[in-house]
XYZ file of N, CA, C and O in Angstrom:
580
model
N -352.466 -32.137 -160.190
C -351.788 -31.184 -161.039
C -352.399 -31.219 -162.428
O -352.776 -32.268 -162.928
N -352.493 -30.088 -163.039
C -353.132 -29.970 -164.344
C -352.167 -30.336 -165.472
O -350.967 -30.105 -165.382
N -352.722 -30.915 -166.529
C -351.939 -31.169 -167.742
C -351.883 -29.866 -168.524
O -352.893 -29.190 -168.704
N -350.703 -29.539 -169.001
C -350.509 -28.279 -169.719
C -350.718 -28.496 -171.215
O -350.392 -29.544 -171.757
N -351.262 -27.466 -171.862
C -351.447 -27.523 -173.305
C -351.254 -26.144 -173.896
O -351.294 -25.129 -173.206
N -351.018 -26.127 -175.203
C -350.963 -24.872 -175.941
C -351.854 -25.035 -177.166
O -352.182 -26.159 -177.566
N -352.255 -23.924 -177.737
C -353.079 -23.972 -178.939
C -352.192 -23.832 -180.166
O -351.295 -22.991 -180.202
N -352.447 -24.663 -181.162
C -351.689 -24.627 -182.411
C -352.666 -24.594 -183.580
O -353.777 -25.118 -183.491
N -352.248 -23.974 -184.663
C -353.072 -23.923 -185.883
C -352.806 -25.174 -186.699
O -351.659 -25.545 -186.934
N -353.894 -25.793 -187.135
C -353.790 -26.976 -187.983
C -354.875 -26.929 -189.045
O -355.885 -26.249 -188.886
N -354.658 -27.721 -190.078
C -355.635 -27.833 -191.149
C -356.956 -28.350 -190.581
O -356.973 -29.304 -189.801
N -358.040 -27.724 -190.954
C -359.368 -28.130 -190.520
C -359.819 -29.314 -191.371
O -359.936 -29.207 -192.580
N -360.064 -30.452 -190.755
C -360.518 -31.640 -191.474
C -362.026 -31.843 -191.349
O -362.560 -32.851 -191.795
N -362.702 -30.883 -190.752
C -364.138 -30.986 -190.552
C -364.935 -30.643 -191.796
O -364.393 -30.309 -192.858
N -366.253 -30.710 -191.656
C -367.145 -30.443 -192.786
C -367.070 -28.990 -193.246
O -367.413 -28.672 -194.384
N -366.629 -28.088 -192.370
C -366.550 -26.664 -192.701
C -365.162 -26.250 -193.187
O -364.815 -25.080 -193.173
N -364.367 -27.195 -193.694
C -362.989 -26.901 -194.070
C -362.864 -25.933 -195.241
O -361.868 -25.223 -195.349
N -363.874 -25.850 -196.111
C -363.794 -24.898 -197.218
C -363.955 -23.467 -196.724
O -363.259 -22.570 -197.187
N -364.855 -23.251 -195.766
C -365.059 -21.904 -195.221
C -363.961 -21.524 -194.230
O -363.559 -20.371 -194.143
N -363.509 -22.494 -193.455
C -362.504 -22.257 -192.416
C -361.367 -23.267 -192.637
O -361.436 -24.390 -192.152
N -360.320 -22.878 -193.387
C -359.257 -23.842 -193.714
C -358.377 -24.256 -192.531
O -357.805 -25.331 -192.540
N -358.274 -23.393 -191.506
C -357.465 -23.736 -190.331
C -358.234 -23.432 -189.063
O -359.022 -22.492 -189.015
N -357.975 -24.271 -188.040
C -358.567 -24.051 -186.725
C -357.487 -24.201 -185.676
O -356.409 -24.739 -185.936
N -357.786 -23.743 -184.470
C -356.876 -23.894 -183.336
C -357.239 -25.179 -182.600
O -358.403 -25.443 -182.332
N -356.210 -25.960 -182.282
C -356.399 -27.220 -181.572
C -355.450 -27.271 -180.371
O -354.347 -26.717 -180.415
N -355.866 -27.962 -179.327
C -355.019 -28.129 -178.154
C -353.936 -29.156 -178.455
O -354.193 -30.190 -179.065
N -352.707 -28.847 -178.017
C -351.592 -29.779 -178.136
C -350.932 -29.878 -176.770
O -350.588 -28.868 -176.161
N -350.778 -31.091 -176.282
C -350.195 -31.301 -174.963
C -348.745 -30.837 -174.929
O -348.002 -31.027 -175.885
N -348.371 -30.227 -173.823
C -346.981 -29.848 -173.582
C -346.456 -30.799 -172.511
O -346.943 -30.796 -171.381
N -345.500 -31.634 -172.896
C -344.975 -32.633 -171.966
C -344.155 -31.983 -170.871
O -343.458 -31.003 -171.102
N -344.245 -32.565 -169.698
C -343.450 -32.115 -168.570
C -342.090 -32.780 -168.591
O -341.605 -33.227 -169.632
N -341.469 -32.873 -167.439
C -340.150 -33.482 -167.326
C -340.200 -34.959 -167.693
O -341.214 -35.631 -167.524
N -339.080 -35.467 -168.162
C -338.924 -36.871 -168.514
C -338.454 -37.631 -167.274
O -337.520 -37.207 -166.594
N -339.108 -38.730 -166.955
C -338.703 -39.572 -165.835
C -337.979 -40.784 -166.421
O -338.598 -41.596 -167.113
N -336.691 -40.895 -166.152
C -335.904 -42.004 -166.686
C -336.295 -43.306 -165.979
O -336.885 -43.292 -164.892
N -335.940 -44.423 -166.602
C -336.236 -45.730 -166.012
C -335.556 -45.867 -164.653
O -336.163 -46.345 -163.691
N -334.301 -45.441 -164.576
C -333.572 -45.544 -163.304
C -334.235 -44.717 -162.209
O -334.338 -45.159 -161.063
N -334.680 -43.515 -162.559
C -335.367 -42.663 -161.580
C -336.682 -43.303 -161.140
O -337.023 -43.304 -159.959
N -337.404 -43.880 -162.085
C -338.657 -44.557 -161.789
C -338.421 -45.743 -160.850
O -339.122 -45.919 -159.847
N -337.406 -46.548 -161.160
C -337.066 -47.712 -160.347
C -336.697 -47.278 -158.922
O -337.142 -47.887 -157.947
N -335.893 -46.238 -158.804
C -335.495 -45.739 -157.479
C -336.711 -45.288 -156.675
O -336.820 -45.560 -155.479
N -337.633 -44.590 -157.330
C -338.831 -44.109 -156.634
C -339.703 -45.272 -156.163
O -340.215 -45.260 -155.039
N -339.867 -46.281 -156.998
C -340.636 -47.466 -156.598
C -339.945 -48.169 -155.445
O -340.583 -48.557 -154.462
N -338.621 -48.298 -155.541
C -337.859 -48.967 -154.483
C -337.972 -48.204 -153.166
O -338.192 -48.814 -152.110
N -337.840 -46.884 -153.209
C -337.907 -46.076 -151.989
C -339.261 -46.170 -151.299
O -339.346 -46.116 -150.077
N -340.316 -46.311 -152.084
C -341.652 -46.318 -151.487
C -342.181 -47.724 -151.198
O -343.289 -47.875 -150.707
N -341.379 -48.756 -151.514
C -341.877 -50.121 -151.311
C -341.036 -50.941 -150.336
O -341.457 -52.026 -149.953
N -339.878 -50.460 -149.978
C -339.030 -51.225 -149.069
C -338.247 -52.330 -149.747
O -337.621 -53.155 -149.095
N -338.286 -52.375 -151.073
C -337.537 -53.364 -151.844
C -336.388 -52.624 -152.517
O -336.527 -51.473 -152.919
N -335.263 -53.265 -152.666
C -334.114 -52.629 -153.300
C -334.344 -52.340 -154.775
O -335.131 -53.016 -155.451
N -333.642 -51.333 -155.287
C -333.816 -50.947 -156.693
C -333.392 -52.070 -157.641
O -333.986 -52.235 -158.713
N -332.397 -52.856 -157.271
C -331.979 -53.979 -158.123
C -333.105 -55.001 -158.255
O -333.334 -55.550 -159.342
N -333.831 -55.237 -157.174
C -334.950 -56.186 -157.217
C -336.089 -55.644 -158.076
O -336.690 -56.383 -158.862
N -336.386 -54.354 -157.939
C -337.449 -53.738 -158.743
C -337.098 -53.834 -160.221
O -337.914 -54.233 -161.055
N -335.850 -53.482 -160.574
C -335.410 -53.538 -161.966
C -335.471 -54.970 -162.494
O -335.938 -55.199 -163.609
N -335.038 -55.926 -161.697
C -335.058 -57.327 -162.124
C -336.478 -57.801 -162.403
O -336.724 -58.501 -163.396
N -337.421 -57.423 -161.550
C -338.815 -57.830 -161.740
C -339.391 -57.200 -163.007
O -340.042 -57.878 -163.812
N -339.132 -55.914 -163.213
C -339.666 -55.247 -164.416
C -339.036 -55.834 -165.672
O -339.740 -56.089 -166.664
N -337.724 -56.056 -165.667
C -337.061 -56.656 -166.826
C -337.650 -58.027 -167.148
O -337.911 -58.357 -168.301
N -337.864 -58.850 -166.133
C -338.422 -60.188 -166.342
C -339.877 -60.109 -166.791
O -340.339 -60.908 -167.604
N -340.605 -59.111 -166.266
C -342.003 -58.920 -166.642
C -342.120 -58.685 -168.157
O -343.013 -59.222 -168.814
N -341.194 -57.923 -168.713
C -341.215 -57.654 -170.158
C -341.003 -58.944 -170.943
O -341.714 -59.208 -171.925
N -340.069 -59.776 -170.518
C -339.802 -61.041 -171.207
C -341.046 -61.934 -171.191
O -341.444 -62.491 -172.219
N -341.686 -62.046 -170.043
C -342.870 -62.889 -169.904
C -344.036 -62.298 -170.701
O -344.784 -63.028 -171.372
N -344.197 -60.989 -170.664
C -345.265 -60.315 -171.414
C -345.129 -60.585 -172.905
O -346.097 -60.965 -173.572
N -343.917 -60.439 -173.438
C -343.680 -60.693 -174.863
C -344.021 -62.135 -175.223
O -344.677 -62.400 -176.239
N -343.605 -63.061 -174.392
C -343.877 -64.477 -174.664
C -345.380 -64.732 -174.782
O -345.840 -65.401 -175.714
N -346.152 -64.201 -173.834
C -347.599 -64.436 -173.871
C -348.267 -63.706 -175.034
O -349.177 -64.252 -175.668
N -347.825 -62.497 -175.337
C -348.408 -61.766 -176.469
C -348.154 -62.498 -177.781
O -349.028 -62.554 -178.648
N -346.984 -63.100 -177.935
C -346.665 -63.840 -179.154
C -347.518 -65.098 -179.316
O -347.594 -65.649 -180.406
N -348.172 -65.527 -178.241
C -349.091 -66.663 -178.302
C -350.549 -66.192 -178.344
O -351.456 -66.944 -177.980
N -350.760 -64.943 -178.761
C -352.105 -64.344 -178.922
C -352.891 -64.267 -177.626
O -354.123 -64.294 -177.633
N -352.207 -64.162 -176.508
C -352.892 -64.085 -175.221
C -353.054 -62.636 -174.789
O -352.218 -61.796 -175.083
N -354.123 -62.380 -174.061
C -354.289 -61.098 -173.370
C -353.633 -61.258 -172.019
O -353.839 -62.273 -171.342
N -352.847 -60.253 -171.614
C -352.085 -60.375 -170.374
C -352.531 -59.292 -169.402
O -352.372 -58.100 -169.670
N -353.085 -59.739 -168.273
C -353.506 -58.834 -167.195
C -352.307 -58.582 -166.291
O -351.675 -59.523 -165.823
N -351.983 -57.309 -166.058
C -350.848 -56.947 -165.204
C -351.388 -56.161 -164.013
O -351.183 -54.960 -163.869
N -352.152 -56.854 -163.195
C -352.699 -56.258 -161.978
C -353.501 -55.001 -162.239
O -354.218 -54.901 -163.233
N -353.344 -54.043 -161.350
C -354.084 -52.787 -161.457
C -353.564 -51.893 -162.573
O -354.203 -50.900 -162.926
N -352.396 -52.229 -163.122
C -351.864 -51.451 -164.232
C -352.796 -51.521 -165.432
O -353.109 -50.517 -166.059
N -353.266 -52.712 -165.761
C -354.157 -52.900 -166.901
C -353.789 -54.168 -167.641
O -353.078 -55.010 -167.124
N -354.270 -54.270 -168.889
C -353.902 -55.458 -169.654
C -353.404 -55.080 -171.043
O -353.694 -54.011 -171.559
N -352.632 -56.002 -171.609
C -351.999 -55.822 -172.902
C -352.482 -56.911 -173.850
O -352.798 -58.014 -173.434
N -352.491 -56.589 -175.132
C -352.745 -57.602 -176.153
C -352.219 -57.087 -177.482
O -351.989 -55.889 -177.655
N -351.993 -57.998 -178.417
C -351.621 -57.609 -179.773
C -352.881 -57.330 -180.582
O -353.947 -57.904 -180.326
N -352.734 -56.504 -181.580
C -353.815 -56.194 -182.502
C -353.179 -56.012 -183.879
O -352.091 -55.448 -183.987
N -353.825 -56.509 -184.923
C -353.296 -56.295 -186.271
C -354.429 -56.240 -187.265
O -355.566 -56.608 -186.983
N -354.120 -55.770 -188.458
C -355.059 -55.722 -189.566
C -354.391 -56.310 -190.791
O -353.247 -56.764 -190.745
N -355.108 -56.288 -191.902
C -354.551 -56.841 -193.132
C -355.177 -56.156 -194.336
O -356.165 -55.430 -194.215
N -354.597 -56.424 -195.492
C -355.214 -56.008 -196.749
C -356.395 -56.942 -197.002
O -356.394 -58.083 -196.549
N -357.370 -56.464 -197.725
C -358.523 -57.301 -198.040
C -358.412 -57.927 -199.420
O -357.744 -57.396 -200.309
N -359.040 -59.076 -199.579
C -359.093 -59.769 -200.874
C -360.524 -60.210 -201.137
O -361.322 -60.362 -200.211
N -360.852 -60.421 -202.389
C -362.185 -60.877 -202.751
C -362.338 -62.384 -202.543
O -363.397 -62.868 -202.168
N -361.251 -63.118 -202.755
C -361.300 -64.567 -202.722
C -360.332 -65.089 -201.660
O -359.183 -64.670 -201.605
N -360.762 -66.022 -200.825
C -359.917 -66.586 -199.760
C -358.605 -67.145 -200.298
O -357.571 -67.047 -199.647
N -358.642 -67.745 -201.486
C -357.449 -68.366 -202.064
C -356.359 -67.340 -202.368
O -355.184 -67.693 -202.458
N -356.731 -66.074 -202.519
C -355.769 -65.025 -202.853
C -355.069 -64.452 -201.623
O -354.136 -63.674 -201.750
N -355.528 -64.840 -200.446
C -354.951 -64.264 -199.222
C -353.663 -64.969 -198.831
O -353.577 -66.197 -198.828
N -352.634 -64.164 -198.503
C -351.378 -64.700 -197.982
C -351.047 -63.970 -196.680
O -351.501 -62.839 -196.455
N -350.241 -64.604 -195.847
C -349.898 -63.976 -194.563
C -349.086 -62.700 -194.743
O -349.024 -61.877 -193.836
N -348.464 -62.509 -195.902
C -347.706 -61.278 -196.143
C -348.629 -60.057 -196.211
O -348.156 -58.923 -196.149
N -349.915 -60.295 -196.328
C -350.884 -59.193 -196.362
C -351.240 -58.684 -194.968
O -351.904 -57.672 -194.820
N -350.796 -59.408 -193.950
C -351.072 -59.002 -192.568
C -350.059 -57.941 -192.163
O -348.848 -58.113 -192.343
N -350.567 -56.841 -191.621
C -349.702 -55.753 -191.167
C -349.056 -56.107 -189.829
O -349.562 -56.951 -189.083
N -347.960 -55.441 -189.533
C -347.233 -55.688 -188.291
C -348.154 -55.471 -187.092
O -348.870 -54.467 -187.029
N -348.139 -56.388 -186.123
C -349.001 -56.234 -184.949
C -348.630 -54.990 -184.140
O -347.478 -54.561 -184.125
N -349.626 -54.443 -183.482
C -349.429 -53.325 -182.567
C -349.766 -53.805 -181.167
O -350.632 -54.650 -180.986
N -349.067 -53.257 -180.187
C -349.357 -53.598 -178.800
C -350.436 -52.642 -178.321
O -350.283 -51.424 -178.390
N -351.537 -53.186 -177.847
C -352.620 -52.380 -177.293
C -352.588 -52.499 -175.784
O -352.425 -53.588 -175.245
N -352.715 -51.363 -175.126
C -352.742 -51.331 -173.670
C -354.089 -50.792 -173.235
O -354.554 -49.769 -173.739
N -354.727 -51.491 -172.328
C -356.007 -51.068 -171.772
C -355.787 -50.786 -170.287
O -355.520 -51.706 -169.514
N -355.863 -49.527 -169.887
C -355.540 -49.184 -168.494
C -356.499 -49.810 -167.496
O -357.685 -50.013 -167.781
N -355.948 -50.100 -166.306
C -356.744 -50.619 -165.207
C -357.573 -49.512 -164.577
O -357.505 -48.342 -164.967
N -358.331 -49.874 -163.555
C -359.282 -48.948 -162.944
C -358.609 -47.691 -162.393
O -359.102 -46.584 -162.598
N -357.480 -47.845 -161.692
C -356.819 -46.678 -161.094
C -356.409 -45.659 -162.158
O -356.594 -44.449 -161.973
N -355.889 -46.126 -163.279
C -355.501 -45.211 -164.353
C -356.723 -44.594 -165.025
O -356.707 -43.415 -165.389
N -357.786 -45.379 -165.198
C -359.005 -44.827 -165.800
C -359.605 -43.750 -164.911
O -360.062 -42.714 -165.400
N -359.630 -43.979 -163.604
C -360.170 -42.987 -162.665
C -359.306 -41.728 -162.699
O -359.815 -40.604 -162.772
N -357.976 -41.894 -162.670
C -357.070 -40.745 -162.711
C -357.258 -39.959 -164.003
O -357.260 -38.720 -163.998
N -357.436 -40.654 -165.099
C -357.646 -40.004 -166.397
C -358.912 -39.167 -166.381
O -358.943 -38.043 -166.895
N -359.950 -39.690 -165.755
C -361.221 -38.969 -165.678
C -361.165 -37.739 -164.792
O -361.988 -36.835 -164.922
N -360.207 -37.696 -163.882
C -360.073 -36.552 -162.964
C -359.066 -35.516 -163.443
O -358.718 -34.603 -162.711
N -358.578 -35.670 -164.648
C -357.559 -34.775 -165.173
C -358.128 -33.386 -165.413
O -359.228 -33.224 -165.915
N -357.331 -32.391 -165.043
C -357.684 -31.004 -165.361
C -356.648 -30.475 -166.349
O -355.584 -31.062 -166.527
N -356.953 -29.366 -166.970
C -356.098 -28.830 -168.024
C -355.752 -27.375 -167.733
O -356.569 -26.632 -167.198
N -354.547 -26.987 -168.113
C -354.080 -25.625 -167.920
C -353.439 -25.150 -169.216
O -352.506 -25.773 -169.725
N -353.946 -24.059 -169.734
C -353.410 -23.500 -170.972
C -352.159 -22.696 -170.666
O -352.137 -21.898 -169.734
N -351.112 -22.931 -171.451
C -349.908 -22.122 -171.303
C -349.738 -21.303 -172.570
O -350.310 -21.603 -173.606
N -348.958 -20.264 -172.475
C -348.797 -19.375 -173.624
C -349.863 -18.314 -173.594
O -350.857 -18.405 -172.874
N -349.647 -17.294 -174.383
C -350.571 -16.168 -174.366
C -351.617 -16.292 -175.455
O -351.447 -17.003 -176.427
N -352.680 -15.565 -175.260
C -353.726 -15.476 -176.265
C -353.156 -14.650 -177.403
O -352.430 -13.683 -177.185
N -353.470 -15.026 -178.648
C -352.941 -14.281 -179.790
C -353.355 -12.830 -179.718
O -354.482 -12.496 -179.359
N -352.424 -11.961 -180.120
C -352.669 -10.520 -180.087
C -353.290 -10.073 -181.400
O -353.174 -10.739 -182.421
N -353.898 -8.915 -181.359
C -354.422 -8.316 -182.581
C -353.240 -8.006 -183.499
O -352.136 -7.730 -183.054
N -353.465 -7.987 -184.821
C -352.380 -7.743 -185.765
C -351.750 -6.372 -185.574
O -350.557 -6.191 -185.781
N -352.530 -5.360 -185.172
C -351.994 -4.014 -184.987
C -351.133 -3.926 -183.735
O -350.299 -3.039 -183.615
N -351.306 -4.823 -182.797
C -350.631 -4.760 -181.504
C -349.507 -5.801 -181.435
O -349.498 -6.666 -180.596
N -348.508 -5.676 -182.371
C -347.445 -6.668 -182.401
C -346.233 -6.276 -181.566
O -345.263 -7.018 -181.477
N -346.242 -5.113 -180.927
C -345.141 -4.679 -180.069
C -345.546 -4.818 -178.620
O -346.457 -4.135 -178.164
N -344.874 -5.728 -177.896
C -345.268 -5.968 -176.508
C -344.468 -5.144 -175.509
O -344.624 -5.304 -174.317
N -343.629 -4.226 -175.989
C -342.850 -3.373 -175.077
C -343.745 -2.270 -174.515
O -344.628 -1.758 -175.206
N -343.507 -1.874 -173.283
C -344.303 -0.788 -172.696
C -343.971 0.549 -173.378
O -342.857 0.779 -173.821
N -344.972 1.388 -173.438
C -344.802 2.714 -174.032
C -344.267 3.646 -172.958
O -344.835 3.746 -171.873
N -343.147 4.333 -173.274
C -342.564 5.276 -172.315
C -342.914 6.687 -172.790
O -342.608 7.062 -173.909
N -343.512 7.465 -171.905
C -343.898 8.823 -172.296
C -342.982 9.831 -171.699
O -342.352 9.700 -170.723
């Protein structure tokens, strides 16, 4: 199935921004939201394991993942991919001037496994919405003669 997108006008940040102040860019249009409970039920139905067991494993997986990330470990989660923390800081000229308060809040980085990378590479796109009309043609009603 194709990922849907629409075109939106945004400020041009390219080298030609003085000549062309705005350009059209693709913006993803999200599909339906899959709740955690719906996801758990679908996994349970297709695996032969009860939904309570699936939920318990995922809940525990989060606890274990957090513990390992807090110890600066990279965590491989099977074919799903791996997770790790990443952070940056303010810079200083002299080592003595550096304090841990200069370190920004860590971000969780996710690196997809092979199945997700392959699926991502096979993605197709479908534009939704109409092509912009000419300024003179702003009435889309049919002409009755």
